[in-house]
Coordinates of C-alpha atoms and ligand atoms in Angstrom, one line a residue:
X1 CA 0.0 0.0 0.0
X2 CA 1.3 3.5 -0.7
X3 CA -0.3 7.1 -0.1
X4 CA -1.1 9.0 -2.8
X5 CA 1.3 11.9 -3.3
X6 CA 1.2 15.7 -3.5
X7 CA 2.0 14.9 -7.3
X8 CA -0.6 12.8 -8.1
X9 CA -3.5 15.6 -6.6
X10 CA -1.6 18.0 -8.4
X11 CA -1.6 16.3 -11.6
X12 CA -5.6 15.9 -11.5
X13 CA -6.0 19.9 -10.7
X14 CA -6.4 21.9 -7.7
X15 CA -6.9 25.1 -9.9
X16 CA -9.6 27.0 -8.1
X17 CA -10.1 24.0 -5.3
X18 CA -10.5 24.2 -1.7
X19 CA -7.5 22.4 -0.3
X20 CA -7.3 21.9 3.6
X21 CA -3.5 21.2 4.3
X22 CA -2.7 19.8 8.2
X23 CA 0.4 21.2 8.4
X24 CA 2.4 21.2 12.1
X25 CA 2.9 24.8 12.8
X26 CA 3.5 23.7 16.8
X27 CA 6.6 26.7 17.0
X28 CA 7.9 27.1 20.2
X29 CA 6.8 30.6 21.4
X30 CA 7.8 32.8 24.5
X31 CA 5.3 36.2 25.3
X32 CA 3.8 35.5 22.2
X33 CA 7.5 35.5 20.2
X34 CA 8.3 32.7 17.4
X35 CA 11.6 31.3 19.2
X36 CA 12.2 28.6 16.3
X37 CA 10.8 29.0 12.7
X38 CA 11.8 25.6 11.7
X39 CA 8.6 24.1 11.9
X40 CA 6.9 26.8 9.5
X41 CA 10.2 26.4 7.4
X42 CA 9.7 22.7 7.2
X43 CA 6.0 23.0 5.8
X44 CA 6.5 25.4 3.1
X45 CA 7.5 23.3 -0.2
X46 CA 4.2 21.4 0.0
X47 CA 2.4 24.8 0.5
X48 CA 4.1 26.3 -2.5
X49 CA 3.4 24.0 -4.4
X50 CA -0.2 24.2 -4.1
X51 CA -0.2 27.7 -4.1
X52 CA 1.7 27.6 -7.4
X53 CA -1.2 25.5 -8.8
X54 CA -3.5 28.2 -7.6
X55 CA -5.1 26.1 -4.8
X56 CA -7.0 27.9 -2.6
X57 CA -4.9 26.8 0.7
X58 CA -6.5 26.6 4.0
X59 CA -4.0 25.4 7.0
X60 CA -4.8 23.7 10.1
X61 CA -2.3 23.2 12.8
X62 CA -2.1 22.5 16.7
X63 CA -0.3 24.5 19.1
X64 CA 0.7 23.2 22.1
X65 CA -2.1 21.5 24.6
X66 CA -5.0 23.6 25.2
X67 CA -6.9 20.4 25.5
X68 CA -9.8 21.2 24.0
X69 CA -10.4 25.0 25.2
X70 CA -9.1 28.2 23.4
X71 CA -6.1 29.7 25.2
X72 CA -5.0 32.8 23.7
X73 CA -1.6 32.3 24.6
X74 CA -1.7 29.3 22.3
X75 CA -3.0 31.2 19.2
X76 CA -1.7 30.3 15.6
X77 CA -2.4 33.9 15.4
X78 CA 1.8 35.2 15.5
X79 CA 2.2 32.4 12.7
X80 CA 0.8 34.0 9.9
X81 CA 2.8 36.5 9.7
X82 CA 6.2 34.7 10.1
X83 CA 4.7 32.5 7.4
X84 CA 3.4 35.5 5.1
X85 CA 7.4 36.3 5.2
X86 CA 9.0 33.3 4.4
X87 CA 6.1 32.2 1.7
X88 CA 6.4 35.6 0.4
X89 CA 2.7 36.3 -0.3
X90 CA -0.1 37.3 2.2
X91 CA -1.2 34.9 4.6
X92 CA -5.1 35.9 6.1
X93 CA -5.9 34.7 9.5
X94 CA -9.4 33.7 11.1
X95 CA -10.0 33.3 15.0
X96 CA -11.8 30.2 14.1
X97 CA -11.2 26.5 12.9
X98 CA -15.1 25.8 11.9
X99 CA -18.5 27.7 12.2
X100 CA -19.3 31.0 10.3
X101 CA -16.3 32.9 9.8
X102 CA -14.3 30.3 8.8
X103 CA -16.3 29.3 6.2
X104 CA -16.7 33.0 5.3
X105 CA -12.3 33.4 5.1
X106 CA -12.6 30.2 3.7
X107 CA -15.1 31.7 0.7
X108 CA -13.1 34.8 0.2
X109 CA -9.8 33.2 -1.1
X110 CA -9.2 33.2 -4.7
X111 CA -7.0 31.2 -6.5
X112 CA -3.5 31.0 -5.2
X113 CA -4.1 32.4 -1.7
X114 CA -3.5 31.0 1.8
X115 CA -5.3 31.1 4.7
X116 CA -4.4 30.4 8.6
X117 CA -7.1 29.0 11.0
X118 CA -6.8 28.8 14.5
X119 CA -5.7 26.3 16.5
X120 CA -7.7 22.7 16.2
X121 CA -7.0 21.7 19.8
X122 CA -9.1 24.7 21.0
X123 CA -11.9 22.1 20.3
X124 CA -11.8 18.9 22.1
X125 CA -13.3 17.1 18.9
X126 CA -9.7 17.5 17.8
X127 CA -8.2 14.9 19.8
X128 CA -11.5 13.1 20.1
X129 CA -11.7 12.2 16.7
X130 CA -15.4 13.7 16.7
X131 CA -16.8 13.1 13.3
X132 CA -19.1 16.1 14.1
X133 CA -16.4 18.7 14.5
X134 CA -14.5 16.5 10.9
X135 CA -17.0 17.7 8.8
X136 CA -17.2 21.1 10.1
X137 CA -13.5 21.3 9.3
X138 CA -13.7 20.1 5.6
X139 CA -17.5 21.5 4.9
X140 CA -15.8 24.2 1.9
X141 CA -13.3 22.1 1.2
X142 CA -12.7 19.1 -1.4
X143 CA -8.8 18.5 -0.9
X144 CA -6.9 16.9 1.8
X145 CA -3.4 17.4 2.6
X146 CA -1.1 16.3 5.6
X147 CA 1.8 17.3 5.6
X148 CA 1.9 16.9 9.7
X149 CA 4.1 14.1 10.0
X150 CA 4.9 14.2 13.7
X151 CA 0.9 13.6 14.5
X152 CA 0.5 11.1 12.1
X153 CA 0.7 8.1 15.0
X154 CA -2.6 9.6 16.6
X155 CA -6.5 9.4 15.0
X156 CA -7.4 12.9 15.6
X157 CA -10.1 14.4 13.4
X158 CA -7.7 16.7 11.6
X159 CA -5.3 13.4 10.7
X160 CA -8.0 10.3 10.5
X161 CA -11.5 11.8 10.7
X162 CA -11.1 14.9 8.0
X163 CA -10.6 11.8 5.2
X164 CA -14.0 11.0 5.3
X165 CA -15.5 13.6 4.0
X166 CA -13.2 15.1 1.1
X167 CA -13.2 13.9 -2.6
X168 CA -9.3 13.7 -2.7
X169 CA -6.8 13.2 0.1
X170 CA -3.3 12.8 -0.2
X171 CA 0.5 13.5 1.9
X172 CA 2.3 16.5 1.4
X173 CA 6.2 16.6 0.5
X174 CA 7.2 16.7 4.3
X175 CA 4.9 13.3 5.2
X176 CA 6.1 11.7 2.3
X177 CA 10.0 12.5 2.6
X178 CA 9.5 10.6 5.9
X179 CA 7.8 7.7 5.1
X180 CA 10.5 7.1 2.7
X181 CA 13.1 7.9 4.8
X182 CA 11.8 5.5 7.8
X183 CA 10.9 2.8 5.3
X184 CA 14.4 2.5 4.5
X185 CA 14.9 1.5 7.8
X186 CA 12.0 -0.3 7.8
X187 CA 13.2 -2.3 5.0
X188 CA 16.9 -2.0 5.1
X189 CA 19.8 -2.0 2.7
X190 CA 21.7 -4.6 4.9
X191 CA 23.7 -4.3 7.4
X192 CA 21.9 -2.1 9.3
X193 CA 23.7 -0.2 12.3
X194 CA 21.3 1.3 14.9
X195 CA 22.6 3.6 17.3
X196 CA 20.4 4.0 20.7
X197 CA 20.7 6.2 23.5
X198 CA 19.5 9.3 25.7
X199 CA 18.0 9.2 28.9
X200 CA 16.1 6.4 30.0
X201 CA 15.2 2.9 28.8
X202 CA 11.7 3.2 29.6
X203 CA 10.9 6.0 27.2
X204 CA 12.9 3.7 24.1
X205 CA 11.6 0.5 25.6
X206 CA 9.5 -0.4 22.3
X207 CA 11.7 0.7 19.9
X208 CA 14.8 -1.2 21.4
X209 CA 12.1 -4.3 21.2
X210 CA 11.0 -4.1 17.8
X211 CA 14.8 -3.3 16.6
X212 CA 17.1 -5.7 18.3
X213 CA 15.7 -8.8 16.3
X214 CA 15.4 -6.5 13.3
X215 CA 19.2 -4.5 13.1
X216 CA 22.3 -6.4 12.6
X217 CA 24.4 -4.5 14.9
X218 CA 22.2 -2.4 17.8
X219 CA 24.9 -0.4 19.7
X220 CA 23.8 1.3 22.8
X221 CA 25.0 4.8 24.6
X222 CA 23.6 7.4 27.0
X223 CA 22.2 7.1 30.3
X224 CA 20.2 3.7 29.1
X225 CA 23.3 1.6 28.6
X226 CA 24.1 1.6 32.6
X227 CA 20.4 0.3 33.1
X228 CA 21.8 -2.8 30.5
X229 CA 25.1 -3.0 32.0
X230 CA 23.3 -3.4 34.9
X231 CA 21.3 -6.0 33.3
X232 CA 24.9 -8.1 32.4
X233 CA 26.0 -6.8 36.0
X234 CA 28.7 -5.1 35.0
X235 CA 29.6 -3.1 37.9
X236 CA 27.9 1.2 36.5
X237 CA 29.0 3.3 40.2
X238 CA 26.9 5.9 40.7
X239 CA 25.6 5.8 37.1
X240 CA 21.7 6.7 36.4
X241 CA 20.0 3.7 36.3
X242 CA 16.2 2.5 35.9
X243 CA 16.1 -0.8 38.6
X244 CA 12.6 -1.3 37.3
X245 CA 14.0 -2.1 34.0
X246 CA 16.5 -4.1 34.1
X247 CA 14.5 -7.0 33.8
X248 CA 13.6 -5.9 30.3
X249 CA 17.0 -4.7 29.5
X250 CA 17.4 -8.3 29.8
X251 CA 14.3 -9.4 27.4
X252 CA 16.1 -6.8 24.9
X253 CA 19.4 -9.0 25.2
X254 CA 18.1 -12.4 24.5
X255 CA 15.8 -10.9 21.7
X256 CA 19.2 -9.5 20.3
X257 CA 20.6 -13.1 20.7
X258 CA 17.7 -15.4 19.9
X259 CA 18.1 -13.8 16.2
X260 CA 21.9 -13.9 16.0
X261 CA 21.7 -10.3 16.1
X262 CA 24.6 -8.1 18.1
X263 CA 23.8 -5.2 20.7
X264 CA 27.1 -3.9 21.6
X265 CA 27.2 -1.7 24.8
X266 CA 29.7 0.5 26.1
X267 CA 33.4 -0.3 27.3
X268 CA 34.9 2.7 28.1
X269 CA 33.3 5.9 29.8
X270 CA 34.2 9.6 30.8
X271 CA 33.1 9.6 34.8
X272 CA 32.3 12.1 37.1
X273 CA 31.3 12.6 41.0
X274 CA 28.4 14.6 39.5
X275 CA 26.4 15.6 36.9
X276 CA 28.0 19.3 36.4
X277 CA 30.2 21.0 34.6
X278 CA 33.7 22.0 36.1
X279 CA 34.3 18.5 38.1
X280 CA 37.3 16.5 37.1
X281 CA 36.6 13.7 34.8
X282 CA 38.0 10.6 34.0
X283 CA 37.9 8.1 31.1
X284 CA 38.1 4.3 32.7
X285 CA 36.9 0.6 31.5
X286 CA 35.5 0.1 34.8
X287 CA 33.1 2.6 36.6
X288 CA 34.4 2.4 40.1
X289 CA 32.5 3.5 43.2
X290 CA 30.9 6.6 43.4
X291 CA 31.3 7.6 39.8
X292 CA 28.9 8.3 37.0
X293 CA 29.5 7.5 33.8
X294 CA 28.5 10.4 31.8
X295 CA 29.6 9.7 28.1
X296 CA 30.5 6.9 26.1
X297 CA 34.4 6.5 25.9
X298 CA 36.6 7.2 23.2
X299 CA 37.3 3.6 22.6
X300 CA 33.7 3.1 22.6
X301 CA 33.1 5.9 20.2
X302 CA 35.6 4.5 17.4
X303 CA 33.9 0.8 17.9
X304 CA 30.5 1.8 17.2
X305 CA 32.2 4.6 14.5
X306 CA 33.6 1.6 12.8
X307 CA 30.2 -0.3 12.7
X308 CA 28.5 3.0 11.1
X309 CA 31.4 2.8 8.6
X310 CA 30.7 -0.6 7.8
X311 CA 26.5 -0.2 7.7
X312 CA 24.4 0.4 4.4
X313 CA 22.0 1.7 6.5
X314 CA 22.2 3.8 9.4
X315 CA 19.9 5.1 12.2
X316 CA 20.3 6.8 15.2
X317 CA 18.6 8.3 18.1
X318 CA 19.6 9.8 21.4
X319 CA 22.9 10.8 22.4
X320 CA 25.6 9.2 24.1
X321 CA 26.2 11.4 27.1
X322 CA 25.4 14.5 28.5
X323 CA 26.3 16.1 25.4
X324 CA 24.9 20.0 26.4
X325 CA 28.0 19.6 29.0
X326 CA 30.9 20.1 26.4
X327 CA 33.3 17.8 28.8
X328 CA 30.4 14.8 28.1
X329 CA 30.0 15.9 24.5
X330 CA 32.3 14.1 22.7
X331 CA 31.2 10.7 22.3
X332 CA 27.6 12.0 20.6
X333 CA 30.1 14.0 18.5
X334 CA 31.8 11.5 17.4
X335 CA 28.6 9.5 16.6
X336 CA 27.3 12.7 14.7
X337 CA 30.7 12.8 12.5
X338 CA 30.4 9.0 11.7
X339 CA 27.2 9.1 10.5
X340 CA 28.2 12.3 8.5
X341 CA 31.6 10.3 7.2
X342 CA 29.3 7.2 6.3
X343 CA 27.9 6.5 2.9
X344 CA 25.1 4.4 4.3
X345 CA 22.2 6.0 4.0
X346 CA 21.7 7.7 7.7
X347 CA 18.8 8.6 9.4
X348 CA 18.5 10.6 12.8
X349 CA 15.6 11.5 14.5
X350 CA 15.2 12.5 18.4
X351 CA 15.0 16.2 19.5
X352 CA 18.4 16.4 21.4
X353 CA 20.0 14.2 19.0
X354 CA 18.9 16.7 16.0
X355 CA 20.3 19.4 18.4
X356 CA 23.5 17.5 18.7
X357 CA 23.8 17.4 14.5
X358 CA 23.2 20.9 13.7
X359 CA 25.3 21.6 16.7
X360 CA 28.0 20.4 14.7
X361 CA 26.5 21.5 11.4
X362 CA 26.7 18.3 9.5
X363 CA 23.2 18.1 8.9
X364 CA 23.5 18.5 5.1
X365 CA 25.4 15.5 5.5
X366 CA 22.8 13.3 7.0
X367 CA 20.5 11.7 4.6
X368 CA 17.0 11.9 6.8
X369 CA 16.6 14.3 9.7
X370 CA 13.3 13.2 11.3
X371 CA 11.5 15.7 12.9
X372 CA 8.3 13.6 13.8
X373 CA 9.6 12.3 17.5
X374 CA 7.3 9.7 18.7
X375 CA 5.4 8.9 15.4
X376 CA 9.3 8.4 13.8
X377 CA 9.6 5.9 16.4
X378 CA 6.4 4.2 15.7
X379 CA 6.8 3.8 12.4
X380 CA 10.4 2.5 13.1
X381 CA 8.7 0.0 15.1
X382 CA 6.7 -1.4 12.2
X383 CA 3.5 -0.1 13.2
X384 CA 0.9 1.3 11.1
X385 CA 0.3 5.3 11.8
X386 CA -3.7 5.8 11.3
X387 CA -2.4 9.4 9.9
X388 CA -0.6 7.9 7.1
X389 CA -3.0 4.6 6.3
X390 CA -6.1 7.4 6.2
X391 CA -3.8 8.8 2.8
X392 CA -3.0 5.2 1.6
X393 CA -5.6 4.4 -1.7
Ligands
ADP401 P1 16.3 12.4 22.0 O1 15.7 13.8 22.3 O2 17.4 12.6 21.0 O3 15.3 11.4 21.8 P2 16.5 11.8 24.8 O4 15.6 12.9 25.2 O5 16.1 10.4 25.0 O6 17.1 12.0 23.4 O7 17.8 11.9 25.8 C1 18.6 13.1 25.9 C2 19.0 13.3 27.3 O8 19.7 12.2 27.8 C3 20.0 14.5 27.3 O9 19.4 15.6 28.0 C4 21.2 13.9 27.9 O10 21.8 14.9 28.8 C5 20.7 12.7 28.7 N1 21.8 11.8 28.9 C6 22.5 11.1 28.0 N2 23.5 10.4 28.6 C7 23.3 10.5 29.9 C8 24.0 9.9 31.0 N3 25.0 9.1 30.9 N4 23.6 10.3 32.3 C9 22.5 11.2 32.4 N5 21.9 11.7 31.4 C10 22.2 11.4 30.1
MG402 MG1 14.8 14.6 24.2

């Protein structure tokens, strides 16, 4: 099964059509400010696209959790003109997603021009997958677009229930690019090297399930790998550890084995007495009392470098130490410059891993950056997104 494309609706005409695109405009703001544009960035080639077709565009986004109530400190409202500048064409704005004035902005736009509605998650038929509130949302409009990858793992009316009741639905550029971009981890160009890490175990649990049968080397870093050392009881110091999960650390393991995969973990580390900047560190093989290990050693970092180098396909998420402390930084550095060296095709997704990339500014050396968090994961997993099978023909 496959979604139908941007291309394909494009190719049949949107001339003069009403096209609802779900785009995720969810910006980080502060006192109403835009601190990062890359979300609005990231939605703009699907936009122009139609626009250049002479759709008439209508976007739909959430903002934040308003849970079903309009907060007007979670207003779309300081989008549209941030967008209007980097589309370069006016963007109008309505207070509301459905009911009278919407469909009155909605009835004003001639071909070619965009529109802004406010935040769906001001209604709680957003989240609730009301079928009610999904055809108030799509009553003027006869095109579907999502381009929201990063909701795609929940059914909400703007993802799932919206399908129902359009002629034409299809995935923008930014869905698409990820779907193919996951799928060939999905389906891998073999060997594929997986690199694990960040903060806990329990957060990752289902992804490390669903890829140590499935990658043929799963290396693991960060704070998680003391909660598997712990597992093998190799002796982790002081080292952050999740005691309630070592058990399925374990199930991990034998998974790992049982398929005649590998999961490497760590065999050097840089410790420290504390988690702060300024206290001496130490690199050892053994973590000894009262130390934590803080970042994956450097004789660590070239073993799992050499496995990237040696991969066809390559996917990583979470970083290897505490990597916004520049003494614990340079084992998630040296990950970052592996997978920029490698000519597998890479793949890294995870907020503070993506932070850790353009850190270093190799991300035009990556193949994939995935920006959709949890759904990337999901669809890592194997399972199917309802967001994405709602597109699929
Ligand atoms: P991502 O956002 O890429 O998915 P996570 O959010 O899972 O990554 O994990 C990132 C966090 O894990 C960072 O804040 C980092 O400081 C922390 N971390 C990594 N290694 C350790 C460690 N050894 N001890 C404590 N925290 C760690
Ligand atoms: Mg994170």
């Amino acid at each position: 099964m496959a979604v139908v494309e941007l291309s394909e609706l494009l190719a049949r005409g949107v001339r003069g059509r009403r096209v609802l695109v779900r785009a995720d405009l969810n910006v980080p703001l502060a006192d109403g400010a835009i601190r990062d544009d890359t979300r609005i960035r990231a939605s703009l080639p699907t936009l122009r696209r139609l626009l250049a077709a002479g759709a008439r565009v209508v976007v739909v986004s959430h903002l934040g959790r308003p849970k079903g109530v309009a907060r007007p400190e979670l207003s779309l409202r300081p989008v549209a003109p941030r967008l209007a500048e980097l589309i370069g064409t006016g963007v109008s704005f309505c207070e509301h997603c459905i009911g009278a004035e919407a469909a009155a902005a909605i009835e004003r736009l001639e071909d070619g021009e965009i529109l802004l509605l406010e935040n769906l998650r001001f209604h709680p038929g957003e989240e609730q997958n009301d079928p009610d509130f999904a055809k108030a949302l799509t009553e003027h409009i006869g095109v579907f677009v999502n381009d929201a990858f990063g909701t795609a793992h929940r059914a909400h009316a703007s993802t799932v229930g919206v399908t129902a009741f359009v002629a034409e639905a299809g995935a923008g550029d930014l869905l698409k690019s990820e779907i193919d971009h996951l799928k060939a981890v999905r389906e891998p160009a073999r060997p594929l090297m997986v690199v694990l890490g960040g903060a806990k175990v329990s957060d990752k649990l289902a992804v490390l399930e669903a890829l140590a049968p499935h990658a043929d080397v799963l290396a693991i870093g960060g704070a998680m790998a003391y909660t598997f050392m712990a597992a093998r009881g190799t002796p982790i110091g002081a080292s952050r550890v999740e005691r309630d999960r070592v058990e399925d650390a374990r199930r991990v393991m034998r998974a790992a084995e049982q398929s005649g995969r590998r999961l490497l973990l760590p065999s050097d580390h840089v410790v420290a007495t504390g988690l702060e900047a300024g206290l001496p560190t130490r690199t050892v093989t053994t973590i000894p009392d009262g130390y934590m290990g803080l970042d994956i050693g450097p004789e660590t970092a070239r073993r799992y470098a050499h496995e990237i180098a040696g991969a066809r396909t390559f996917f990583w998420n979470g970083p290897m130490g505490v990597f916004e402390i520049p003494e614990f930084a340079a084992g998630t550095r040296a990950i970052a410059r592996a997978a920029a060296d490698s000519q597998a095709i890479t793949v890294v997704g995870g907020g503070d891993s993506l932070a850790a990339i353009n850190q270093m500014g190799v991300g035009d050396r990556i193949t994939h950056l995935s920006t959709g968090g949890g759904a990337s994961l999901e669809y890592i997993q194997g399972l199917e997104l309802p967001g994405v099978a709602a597109l699929e023909r």
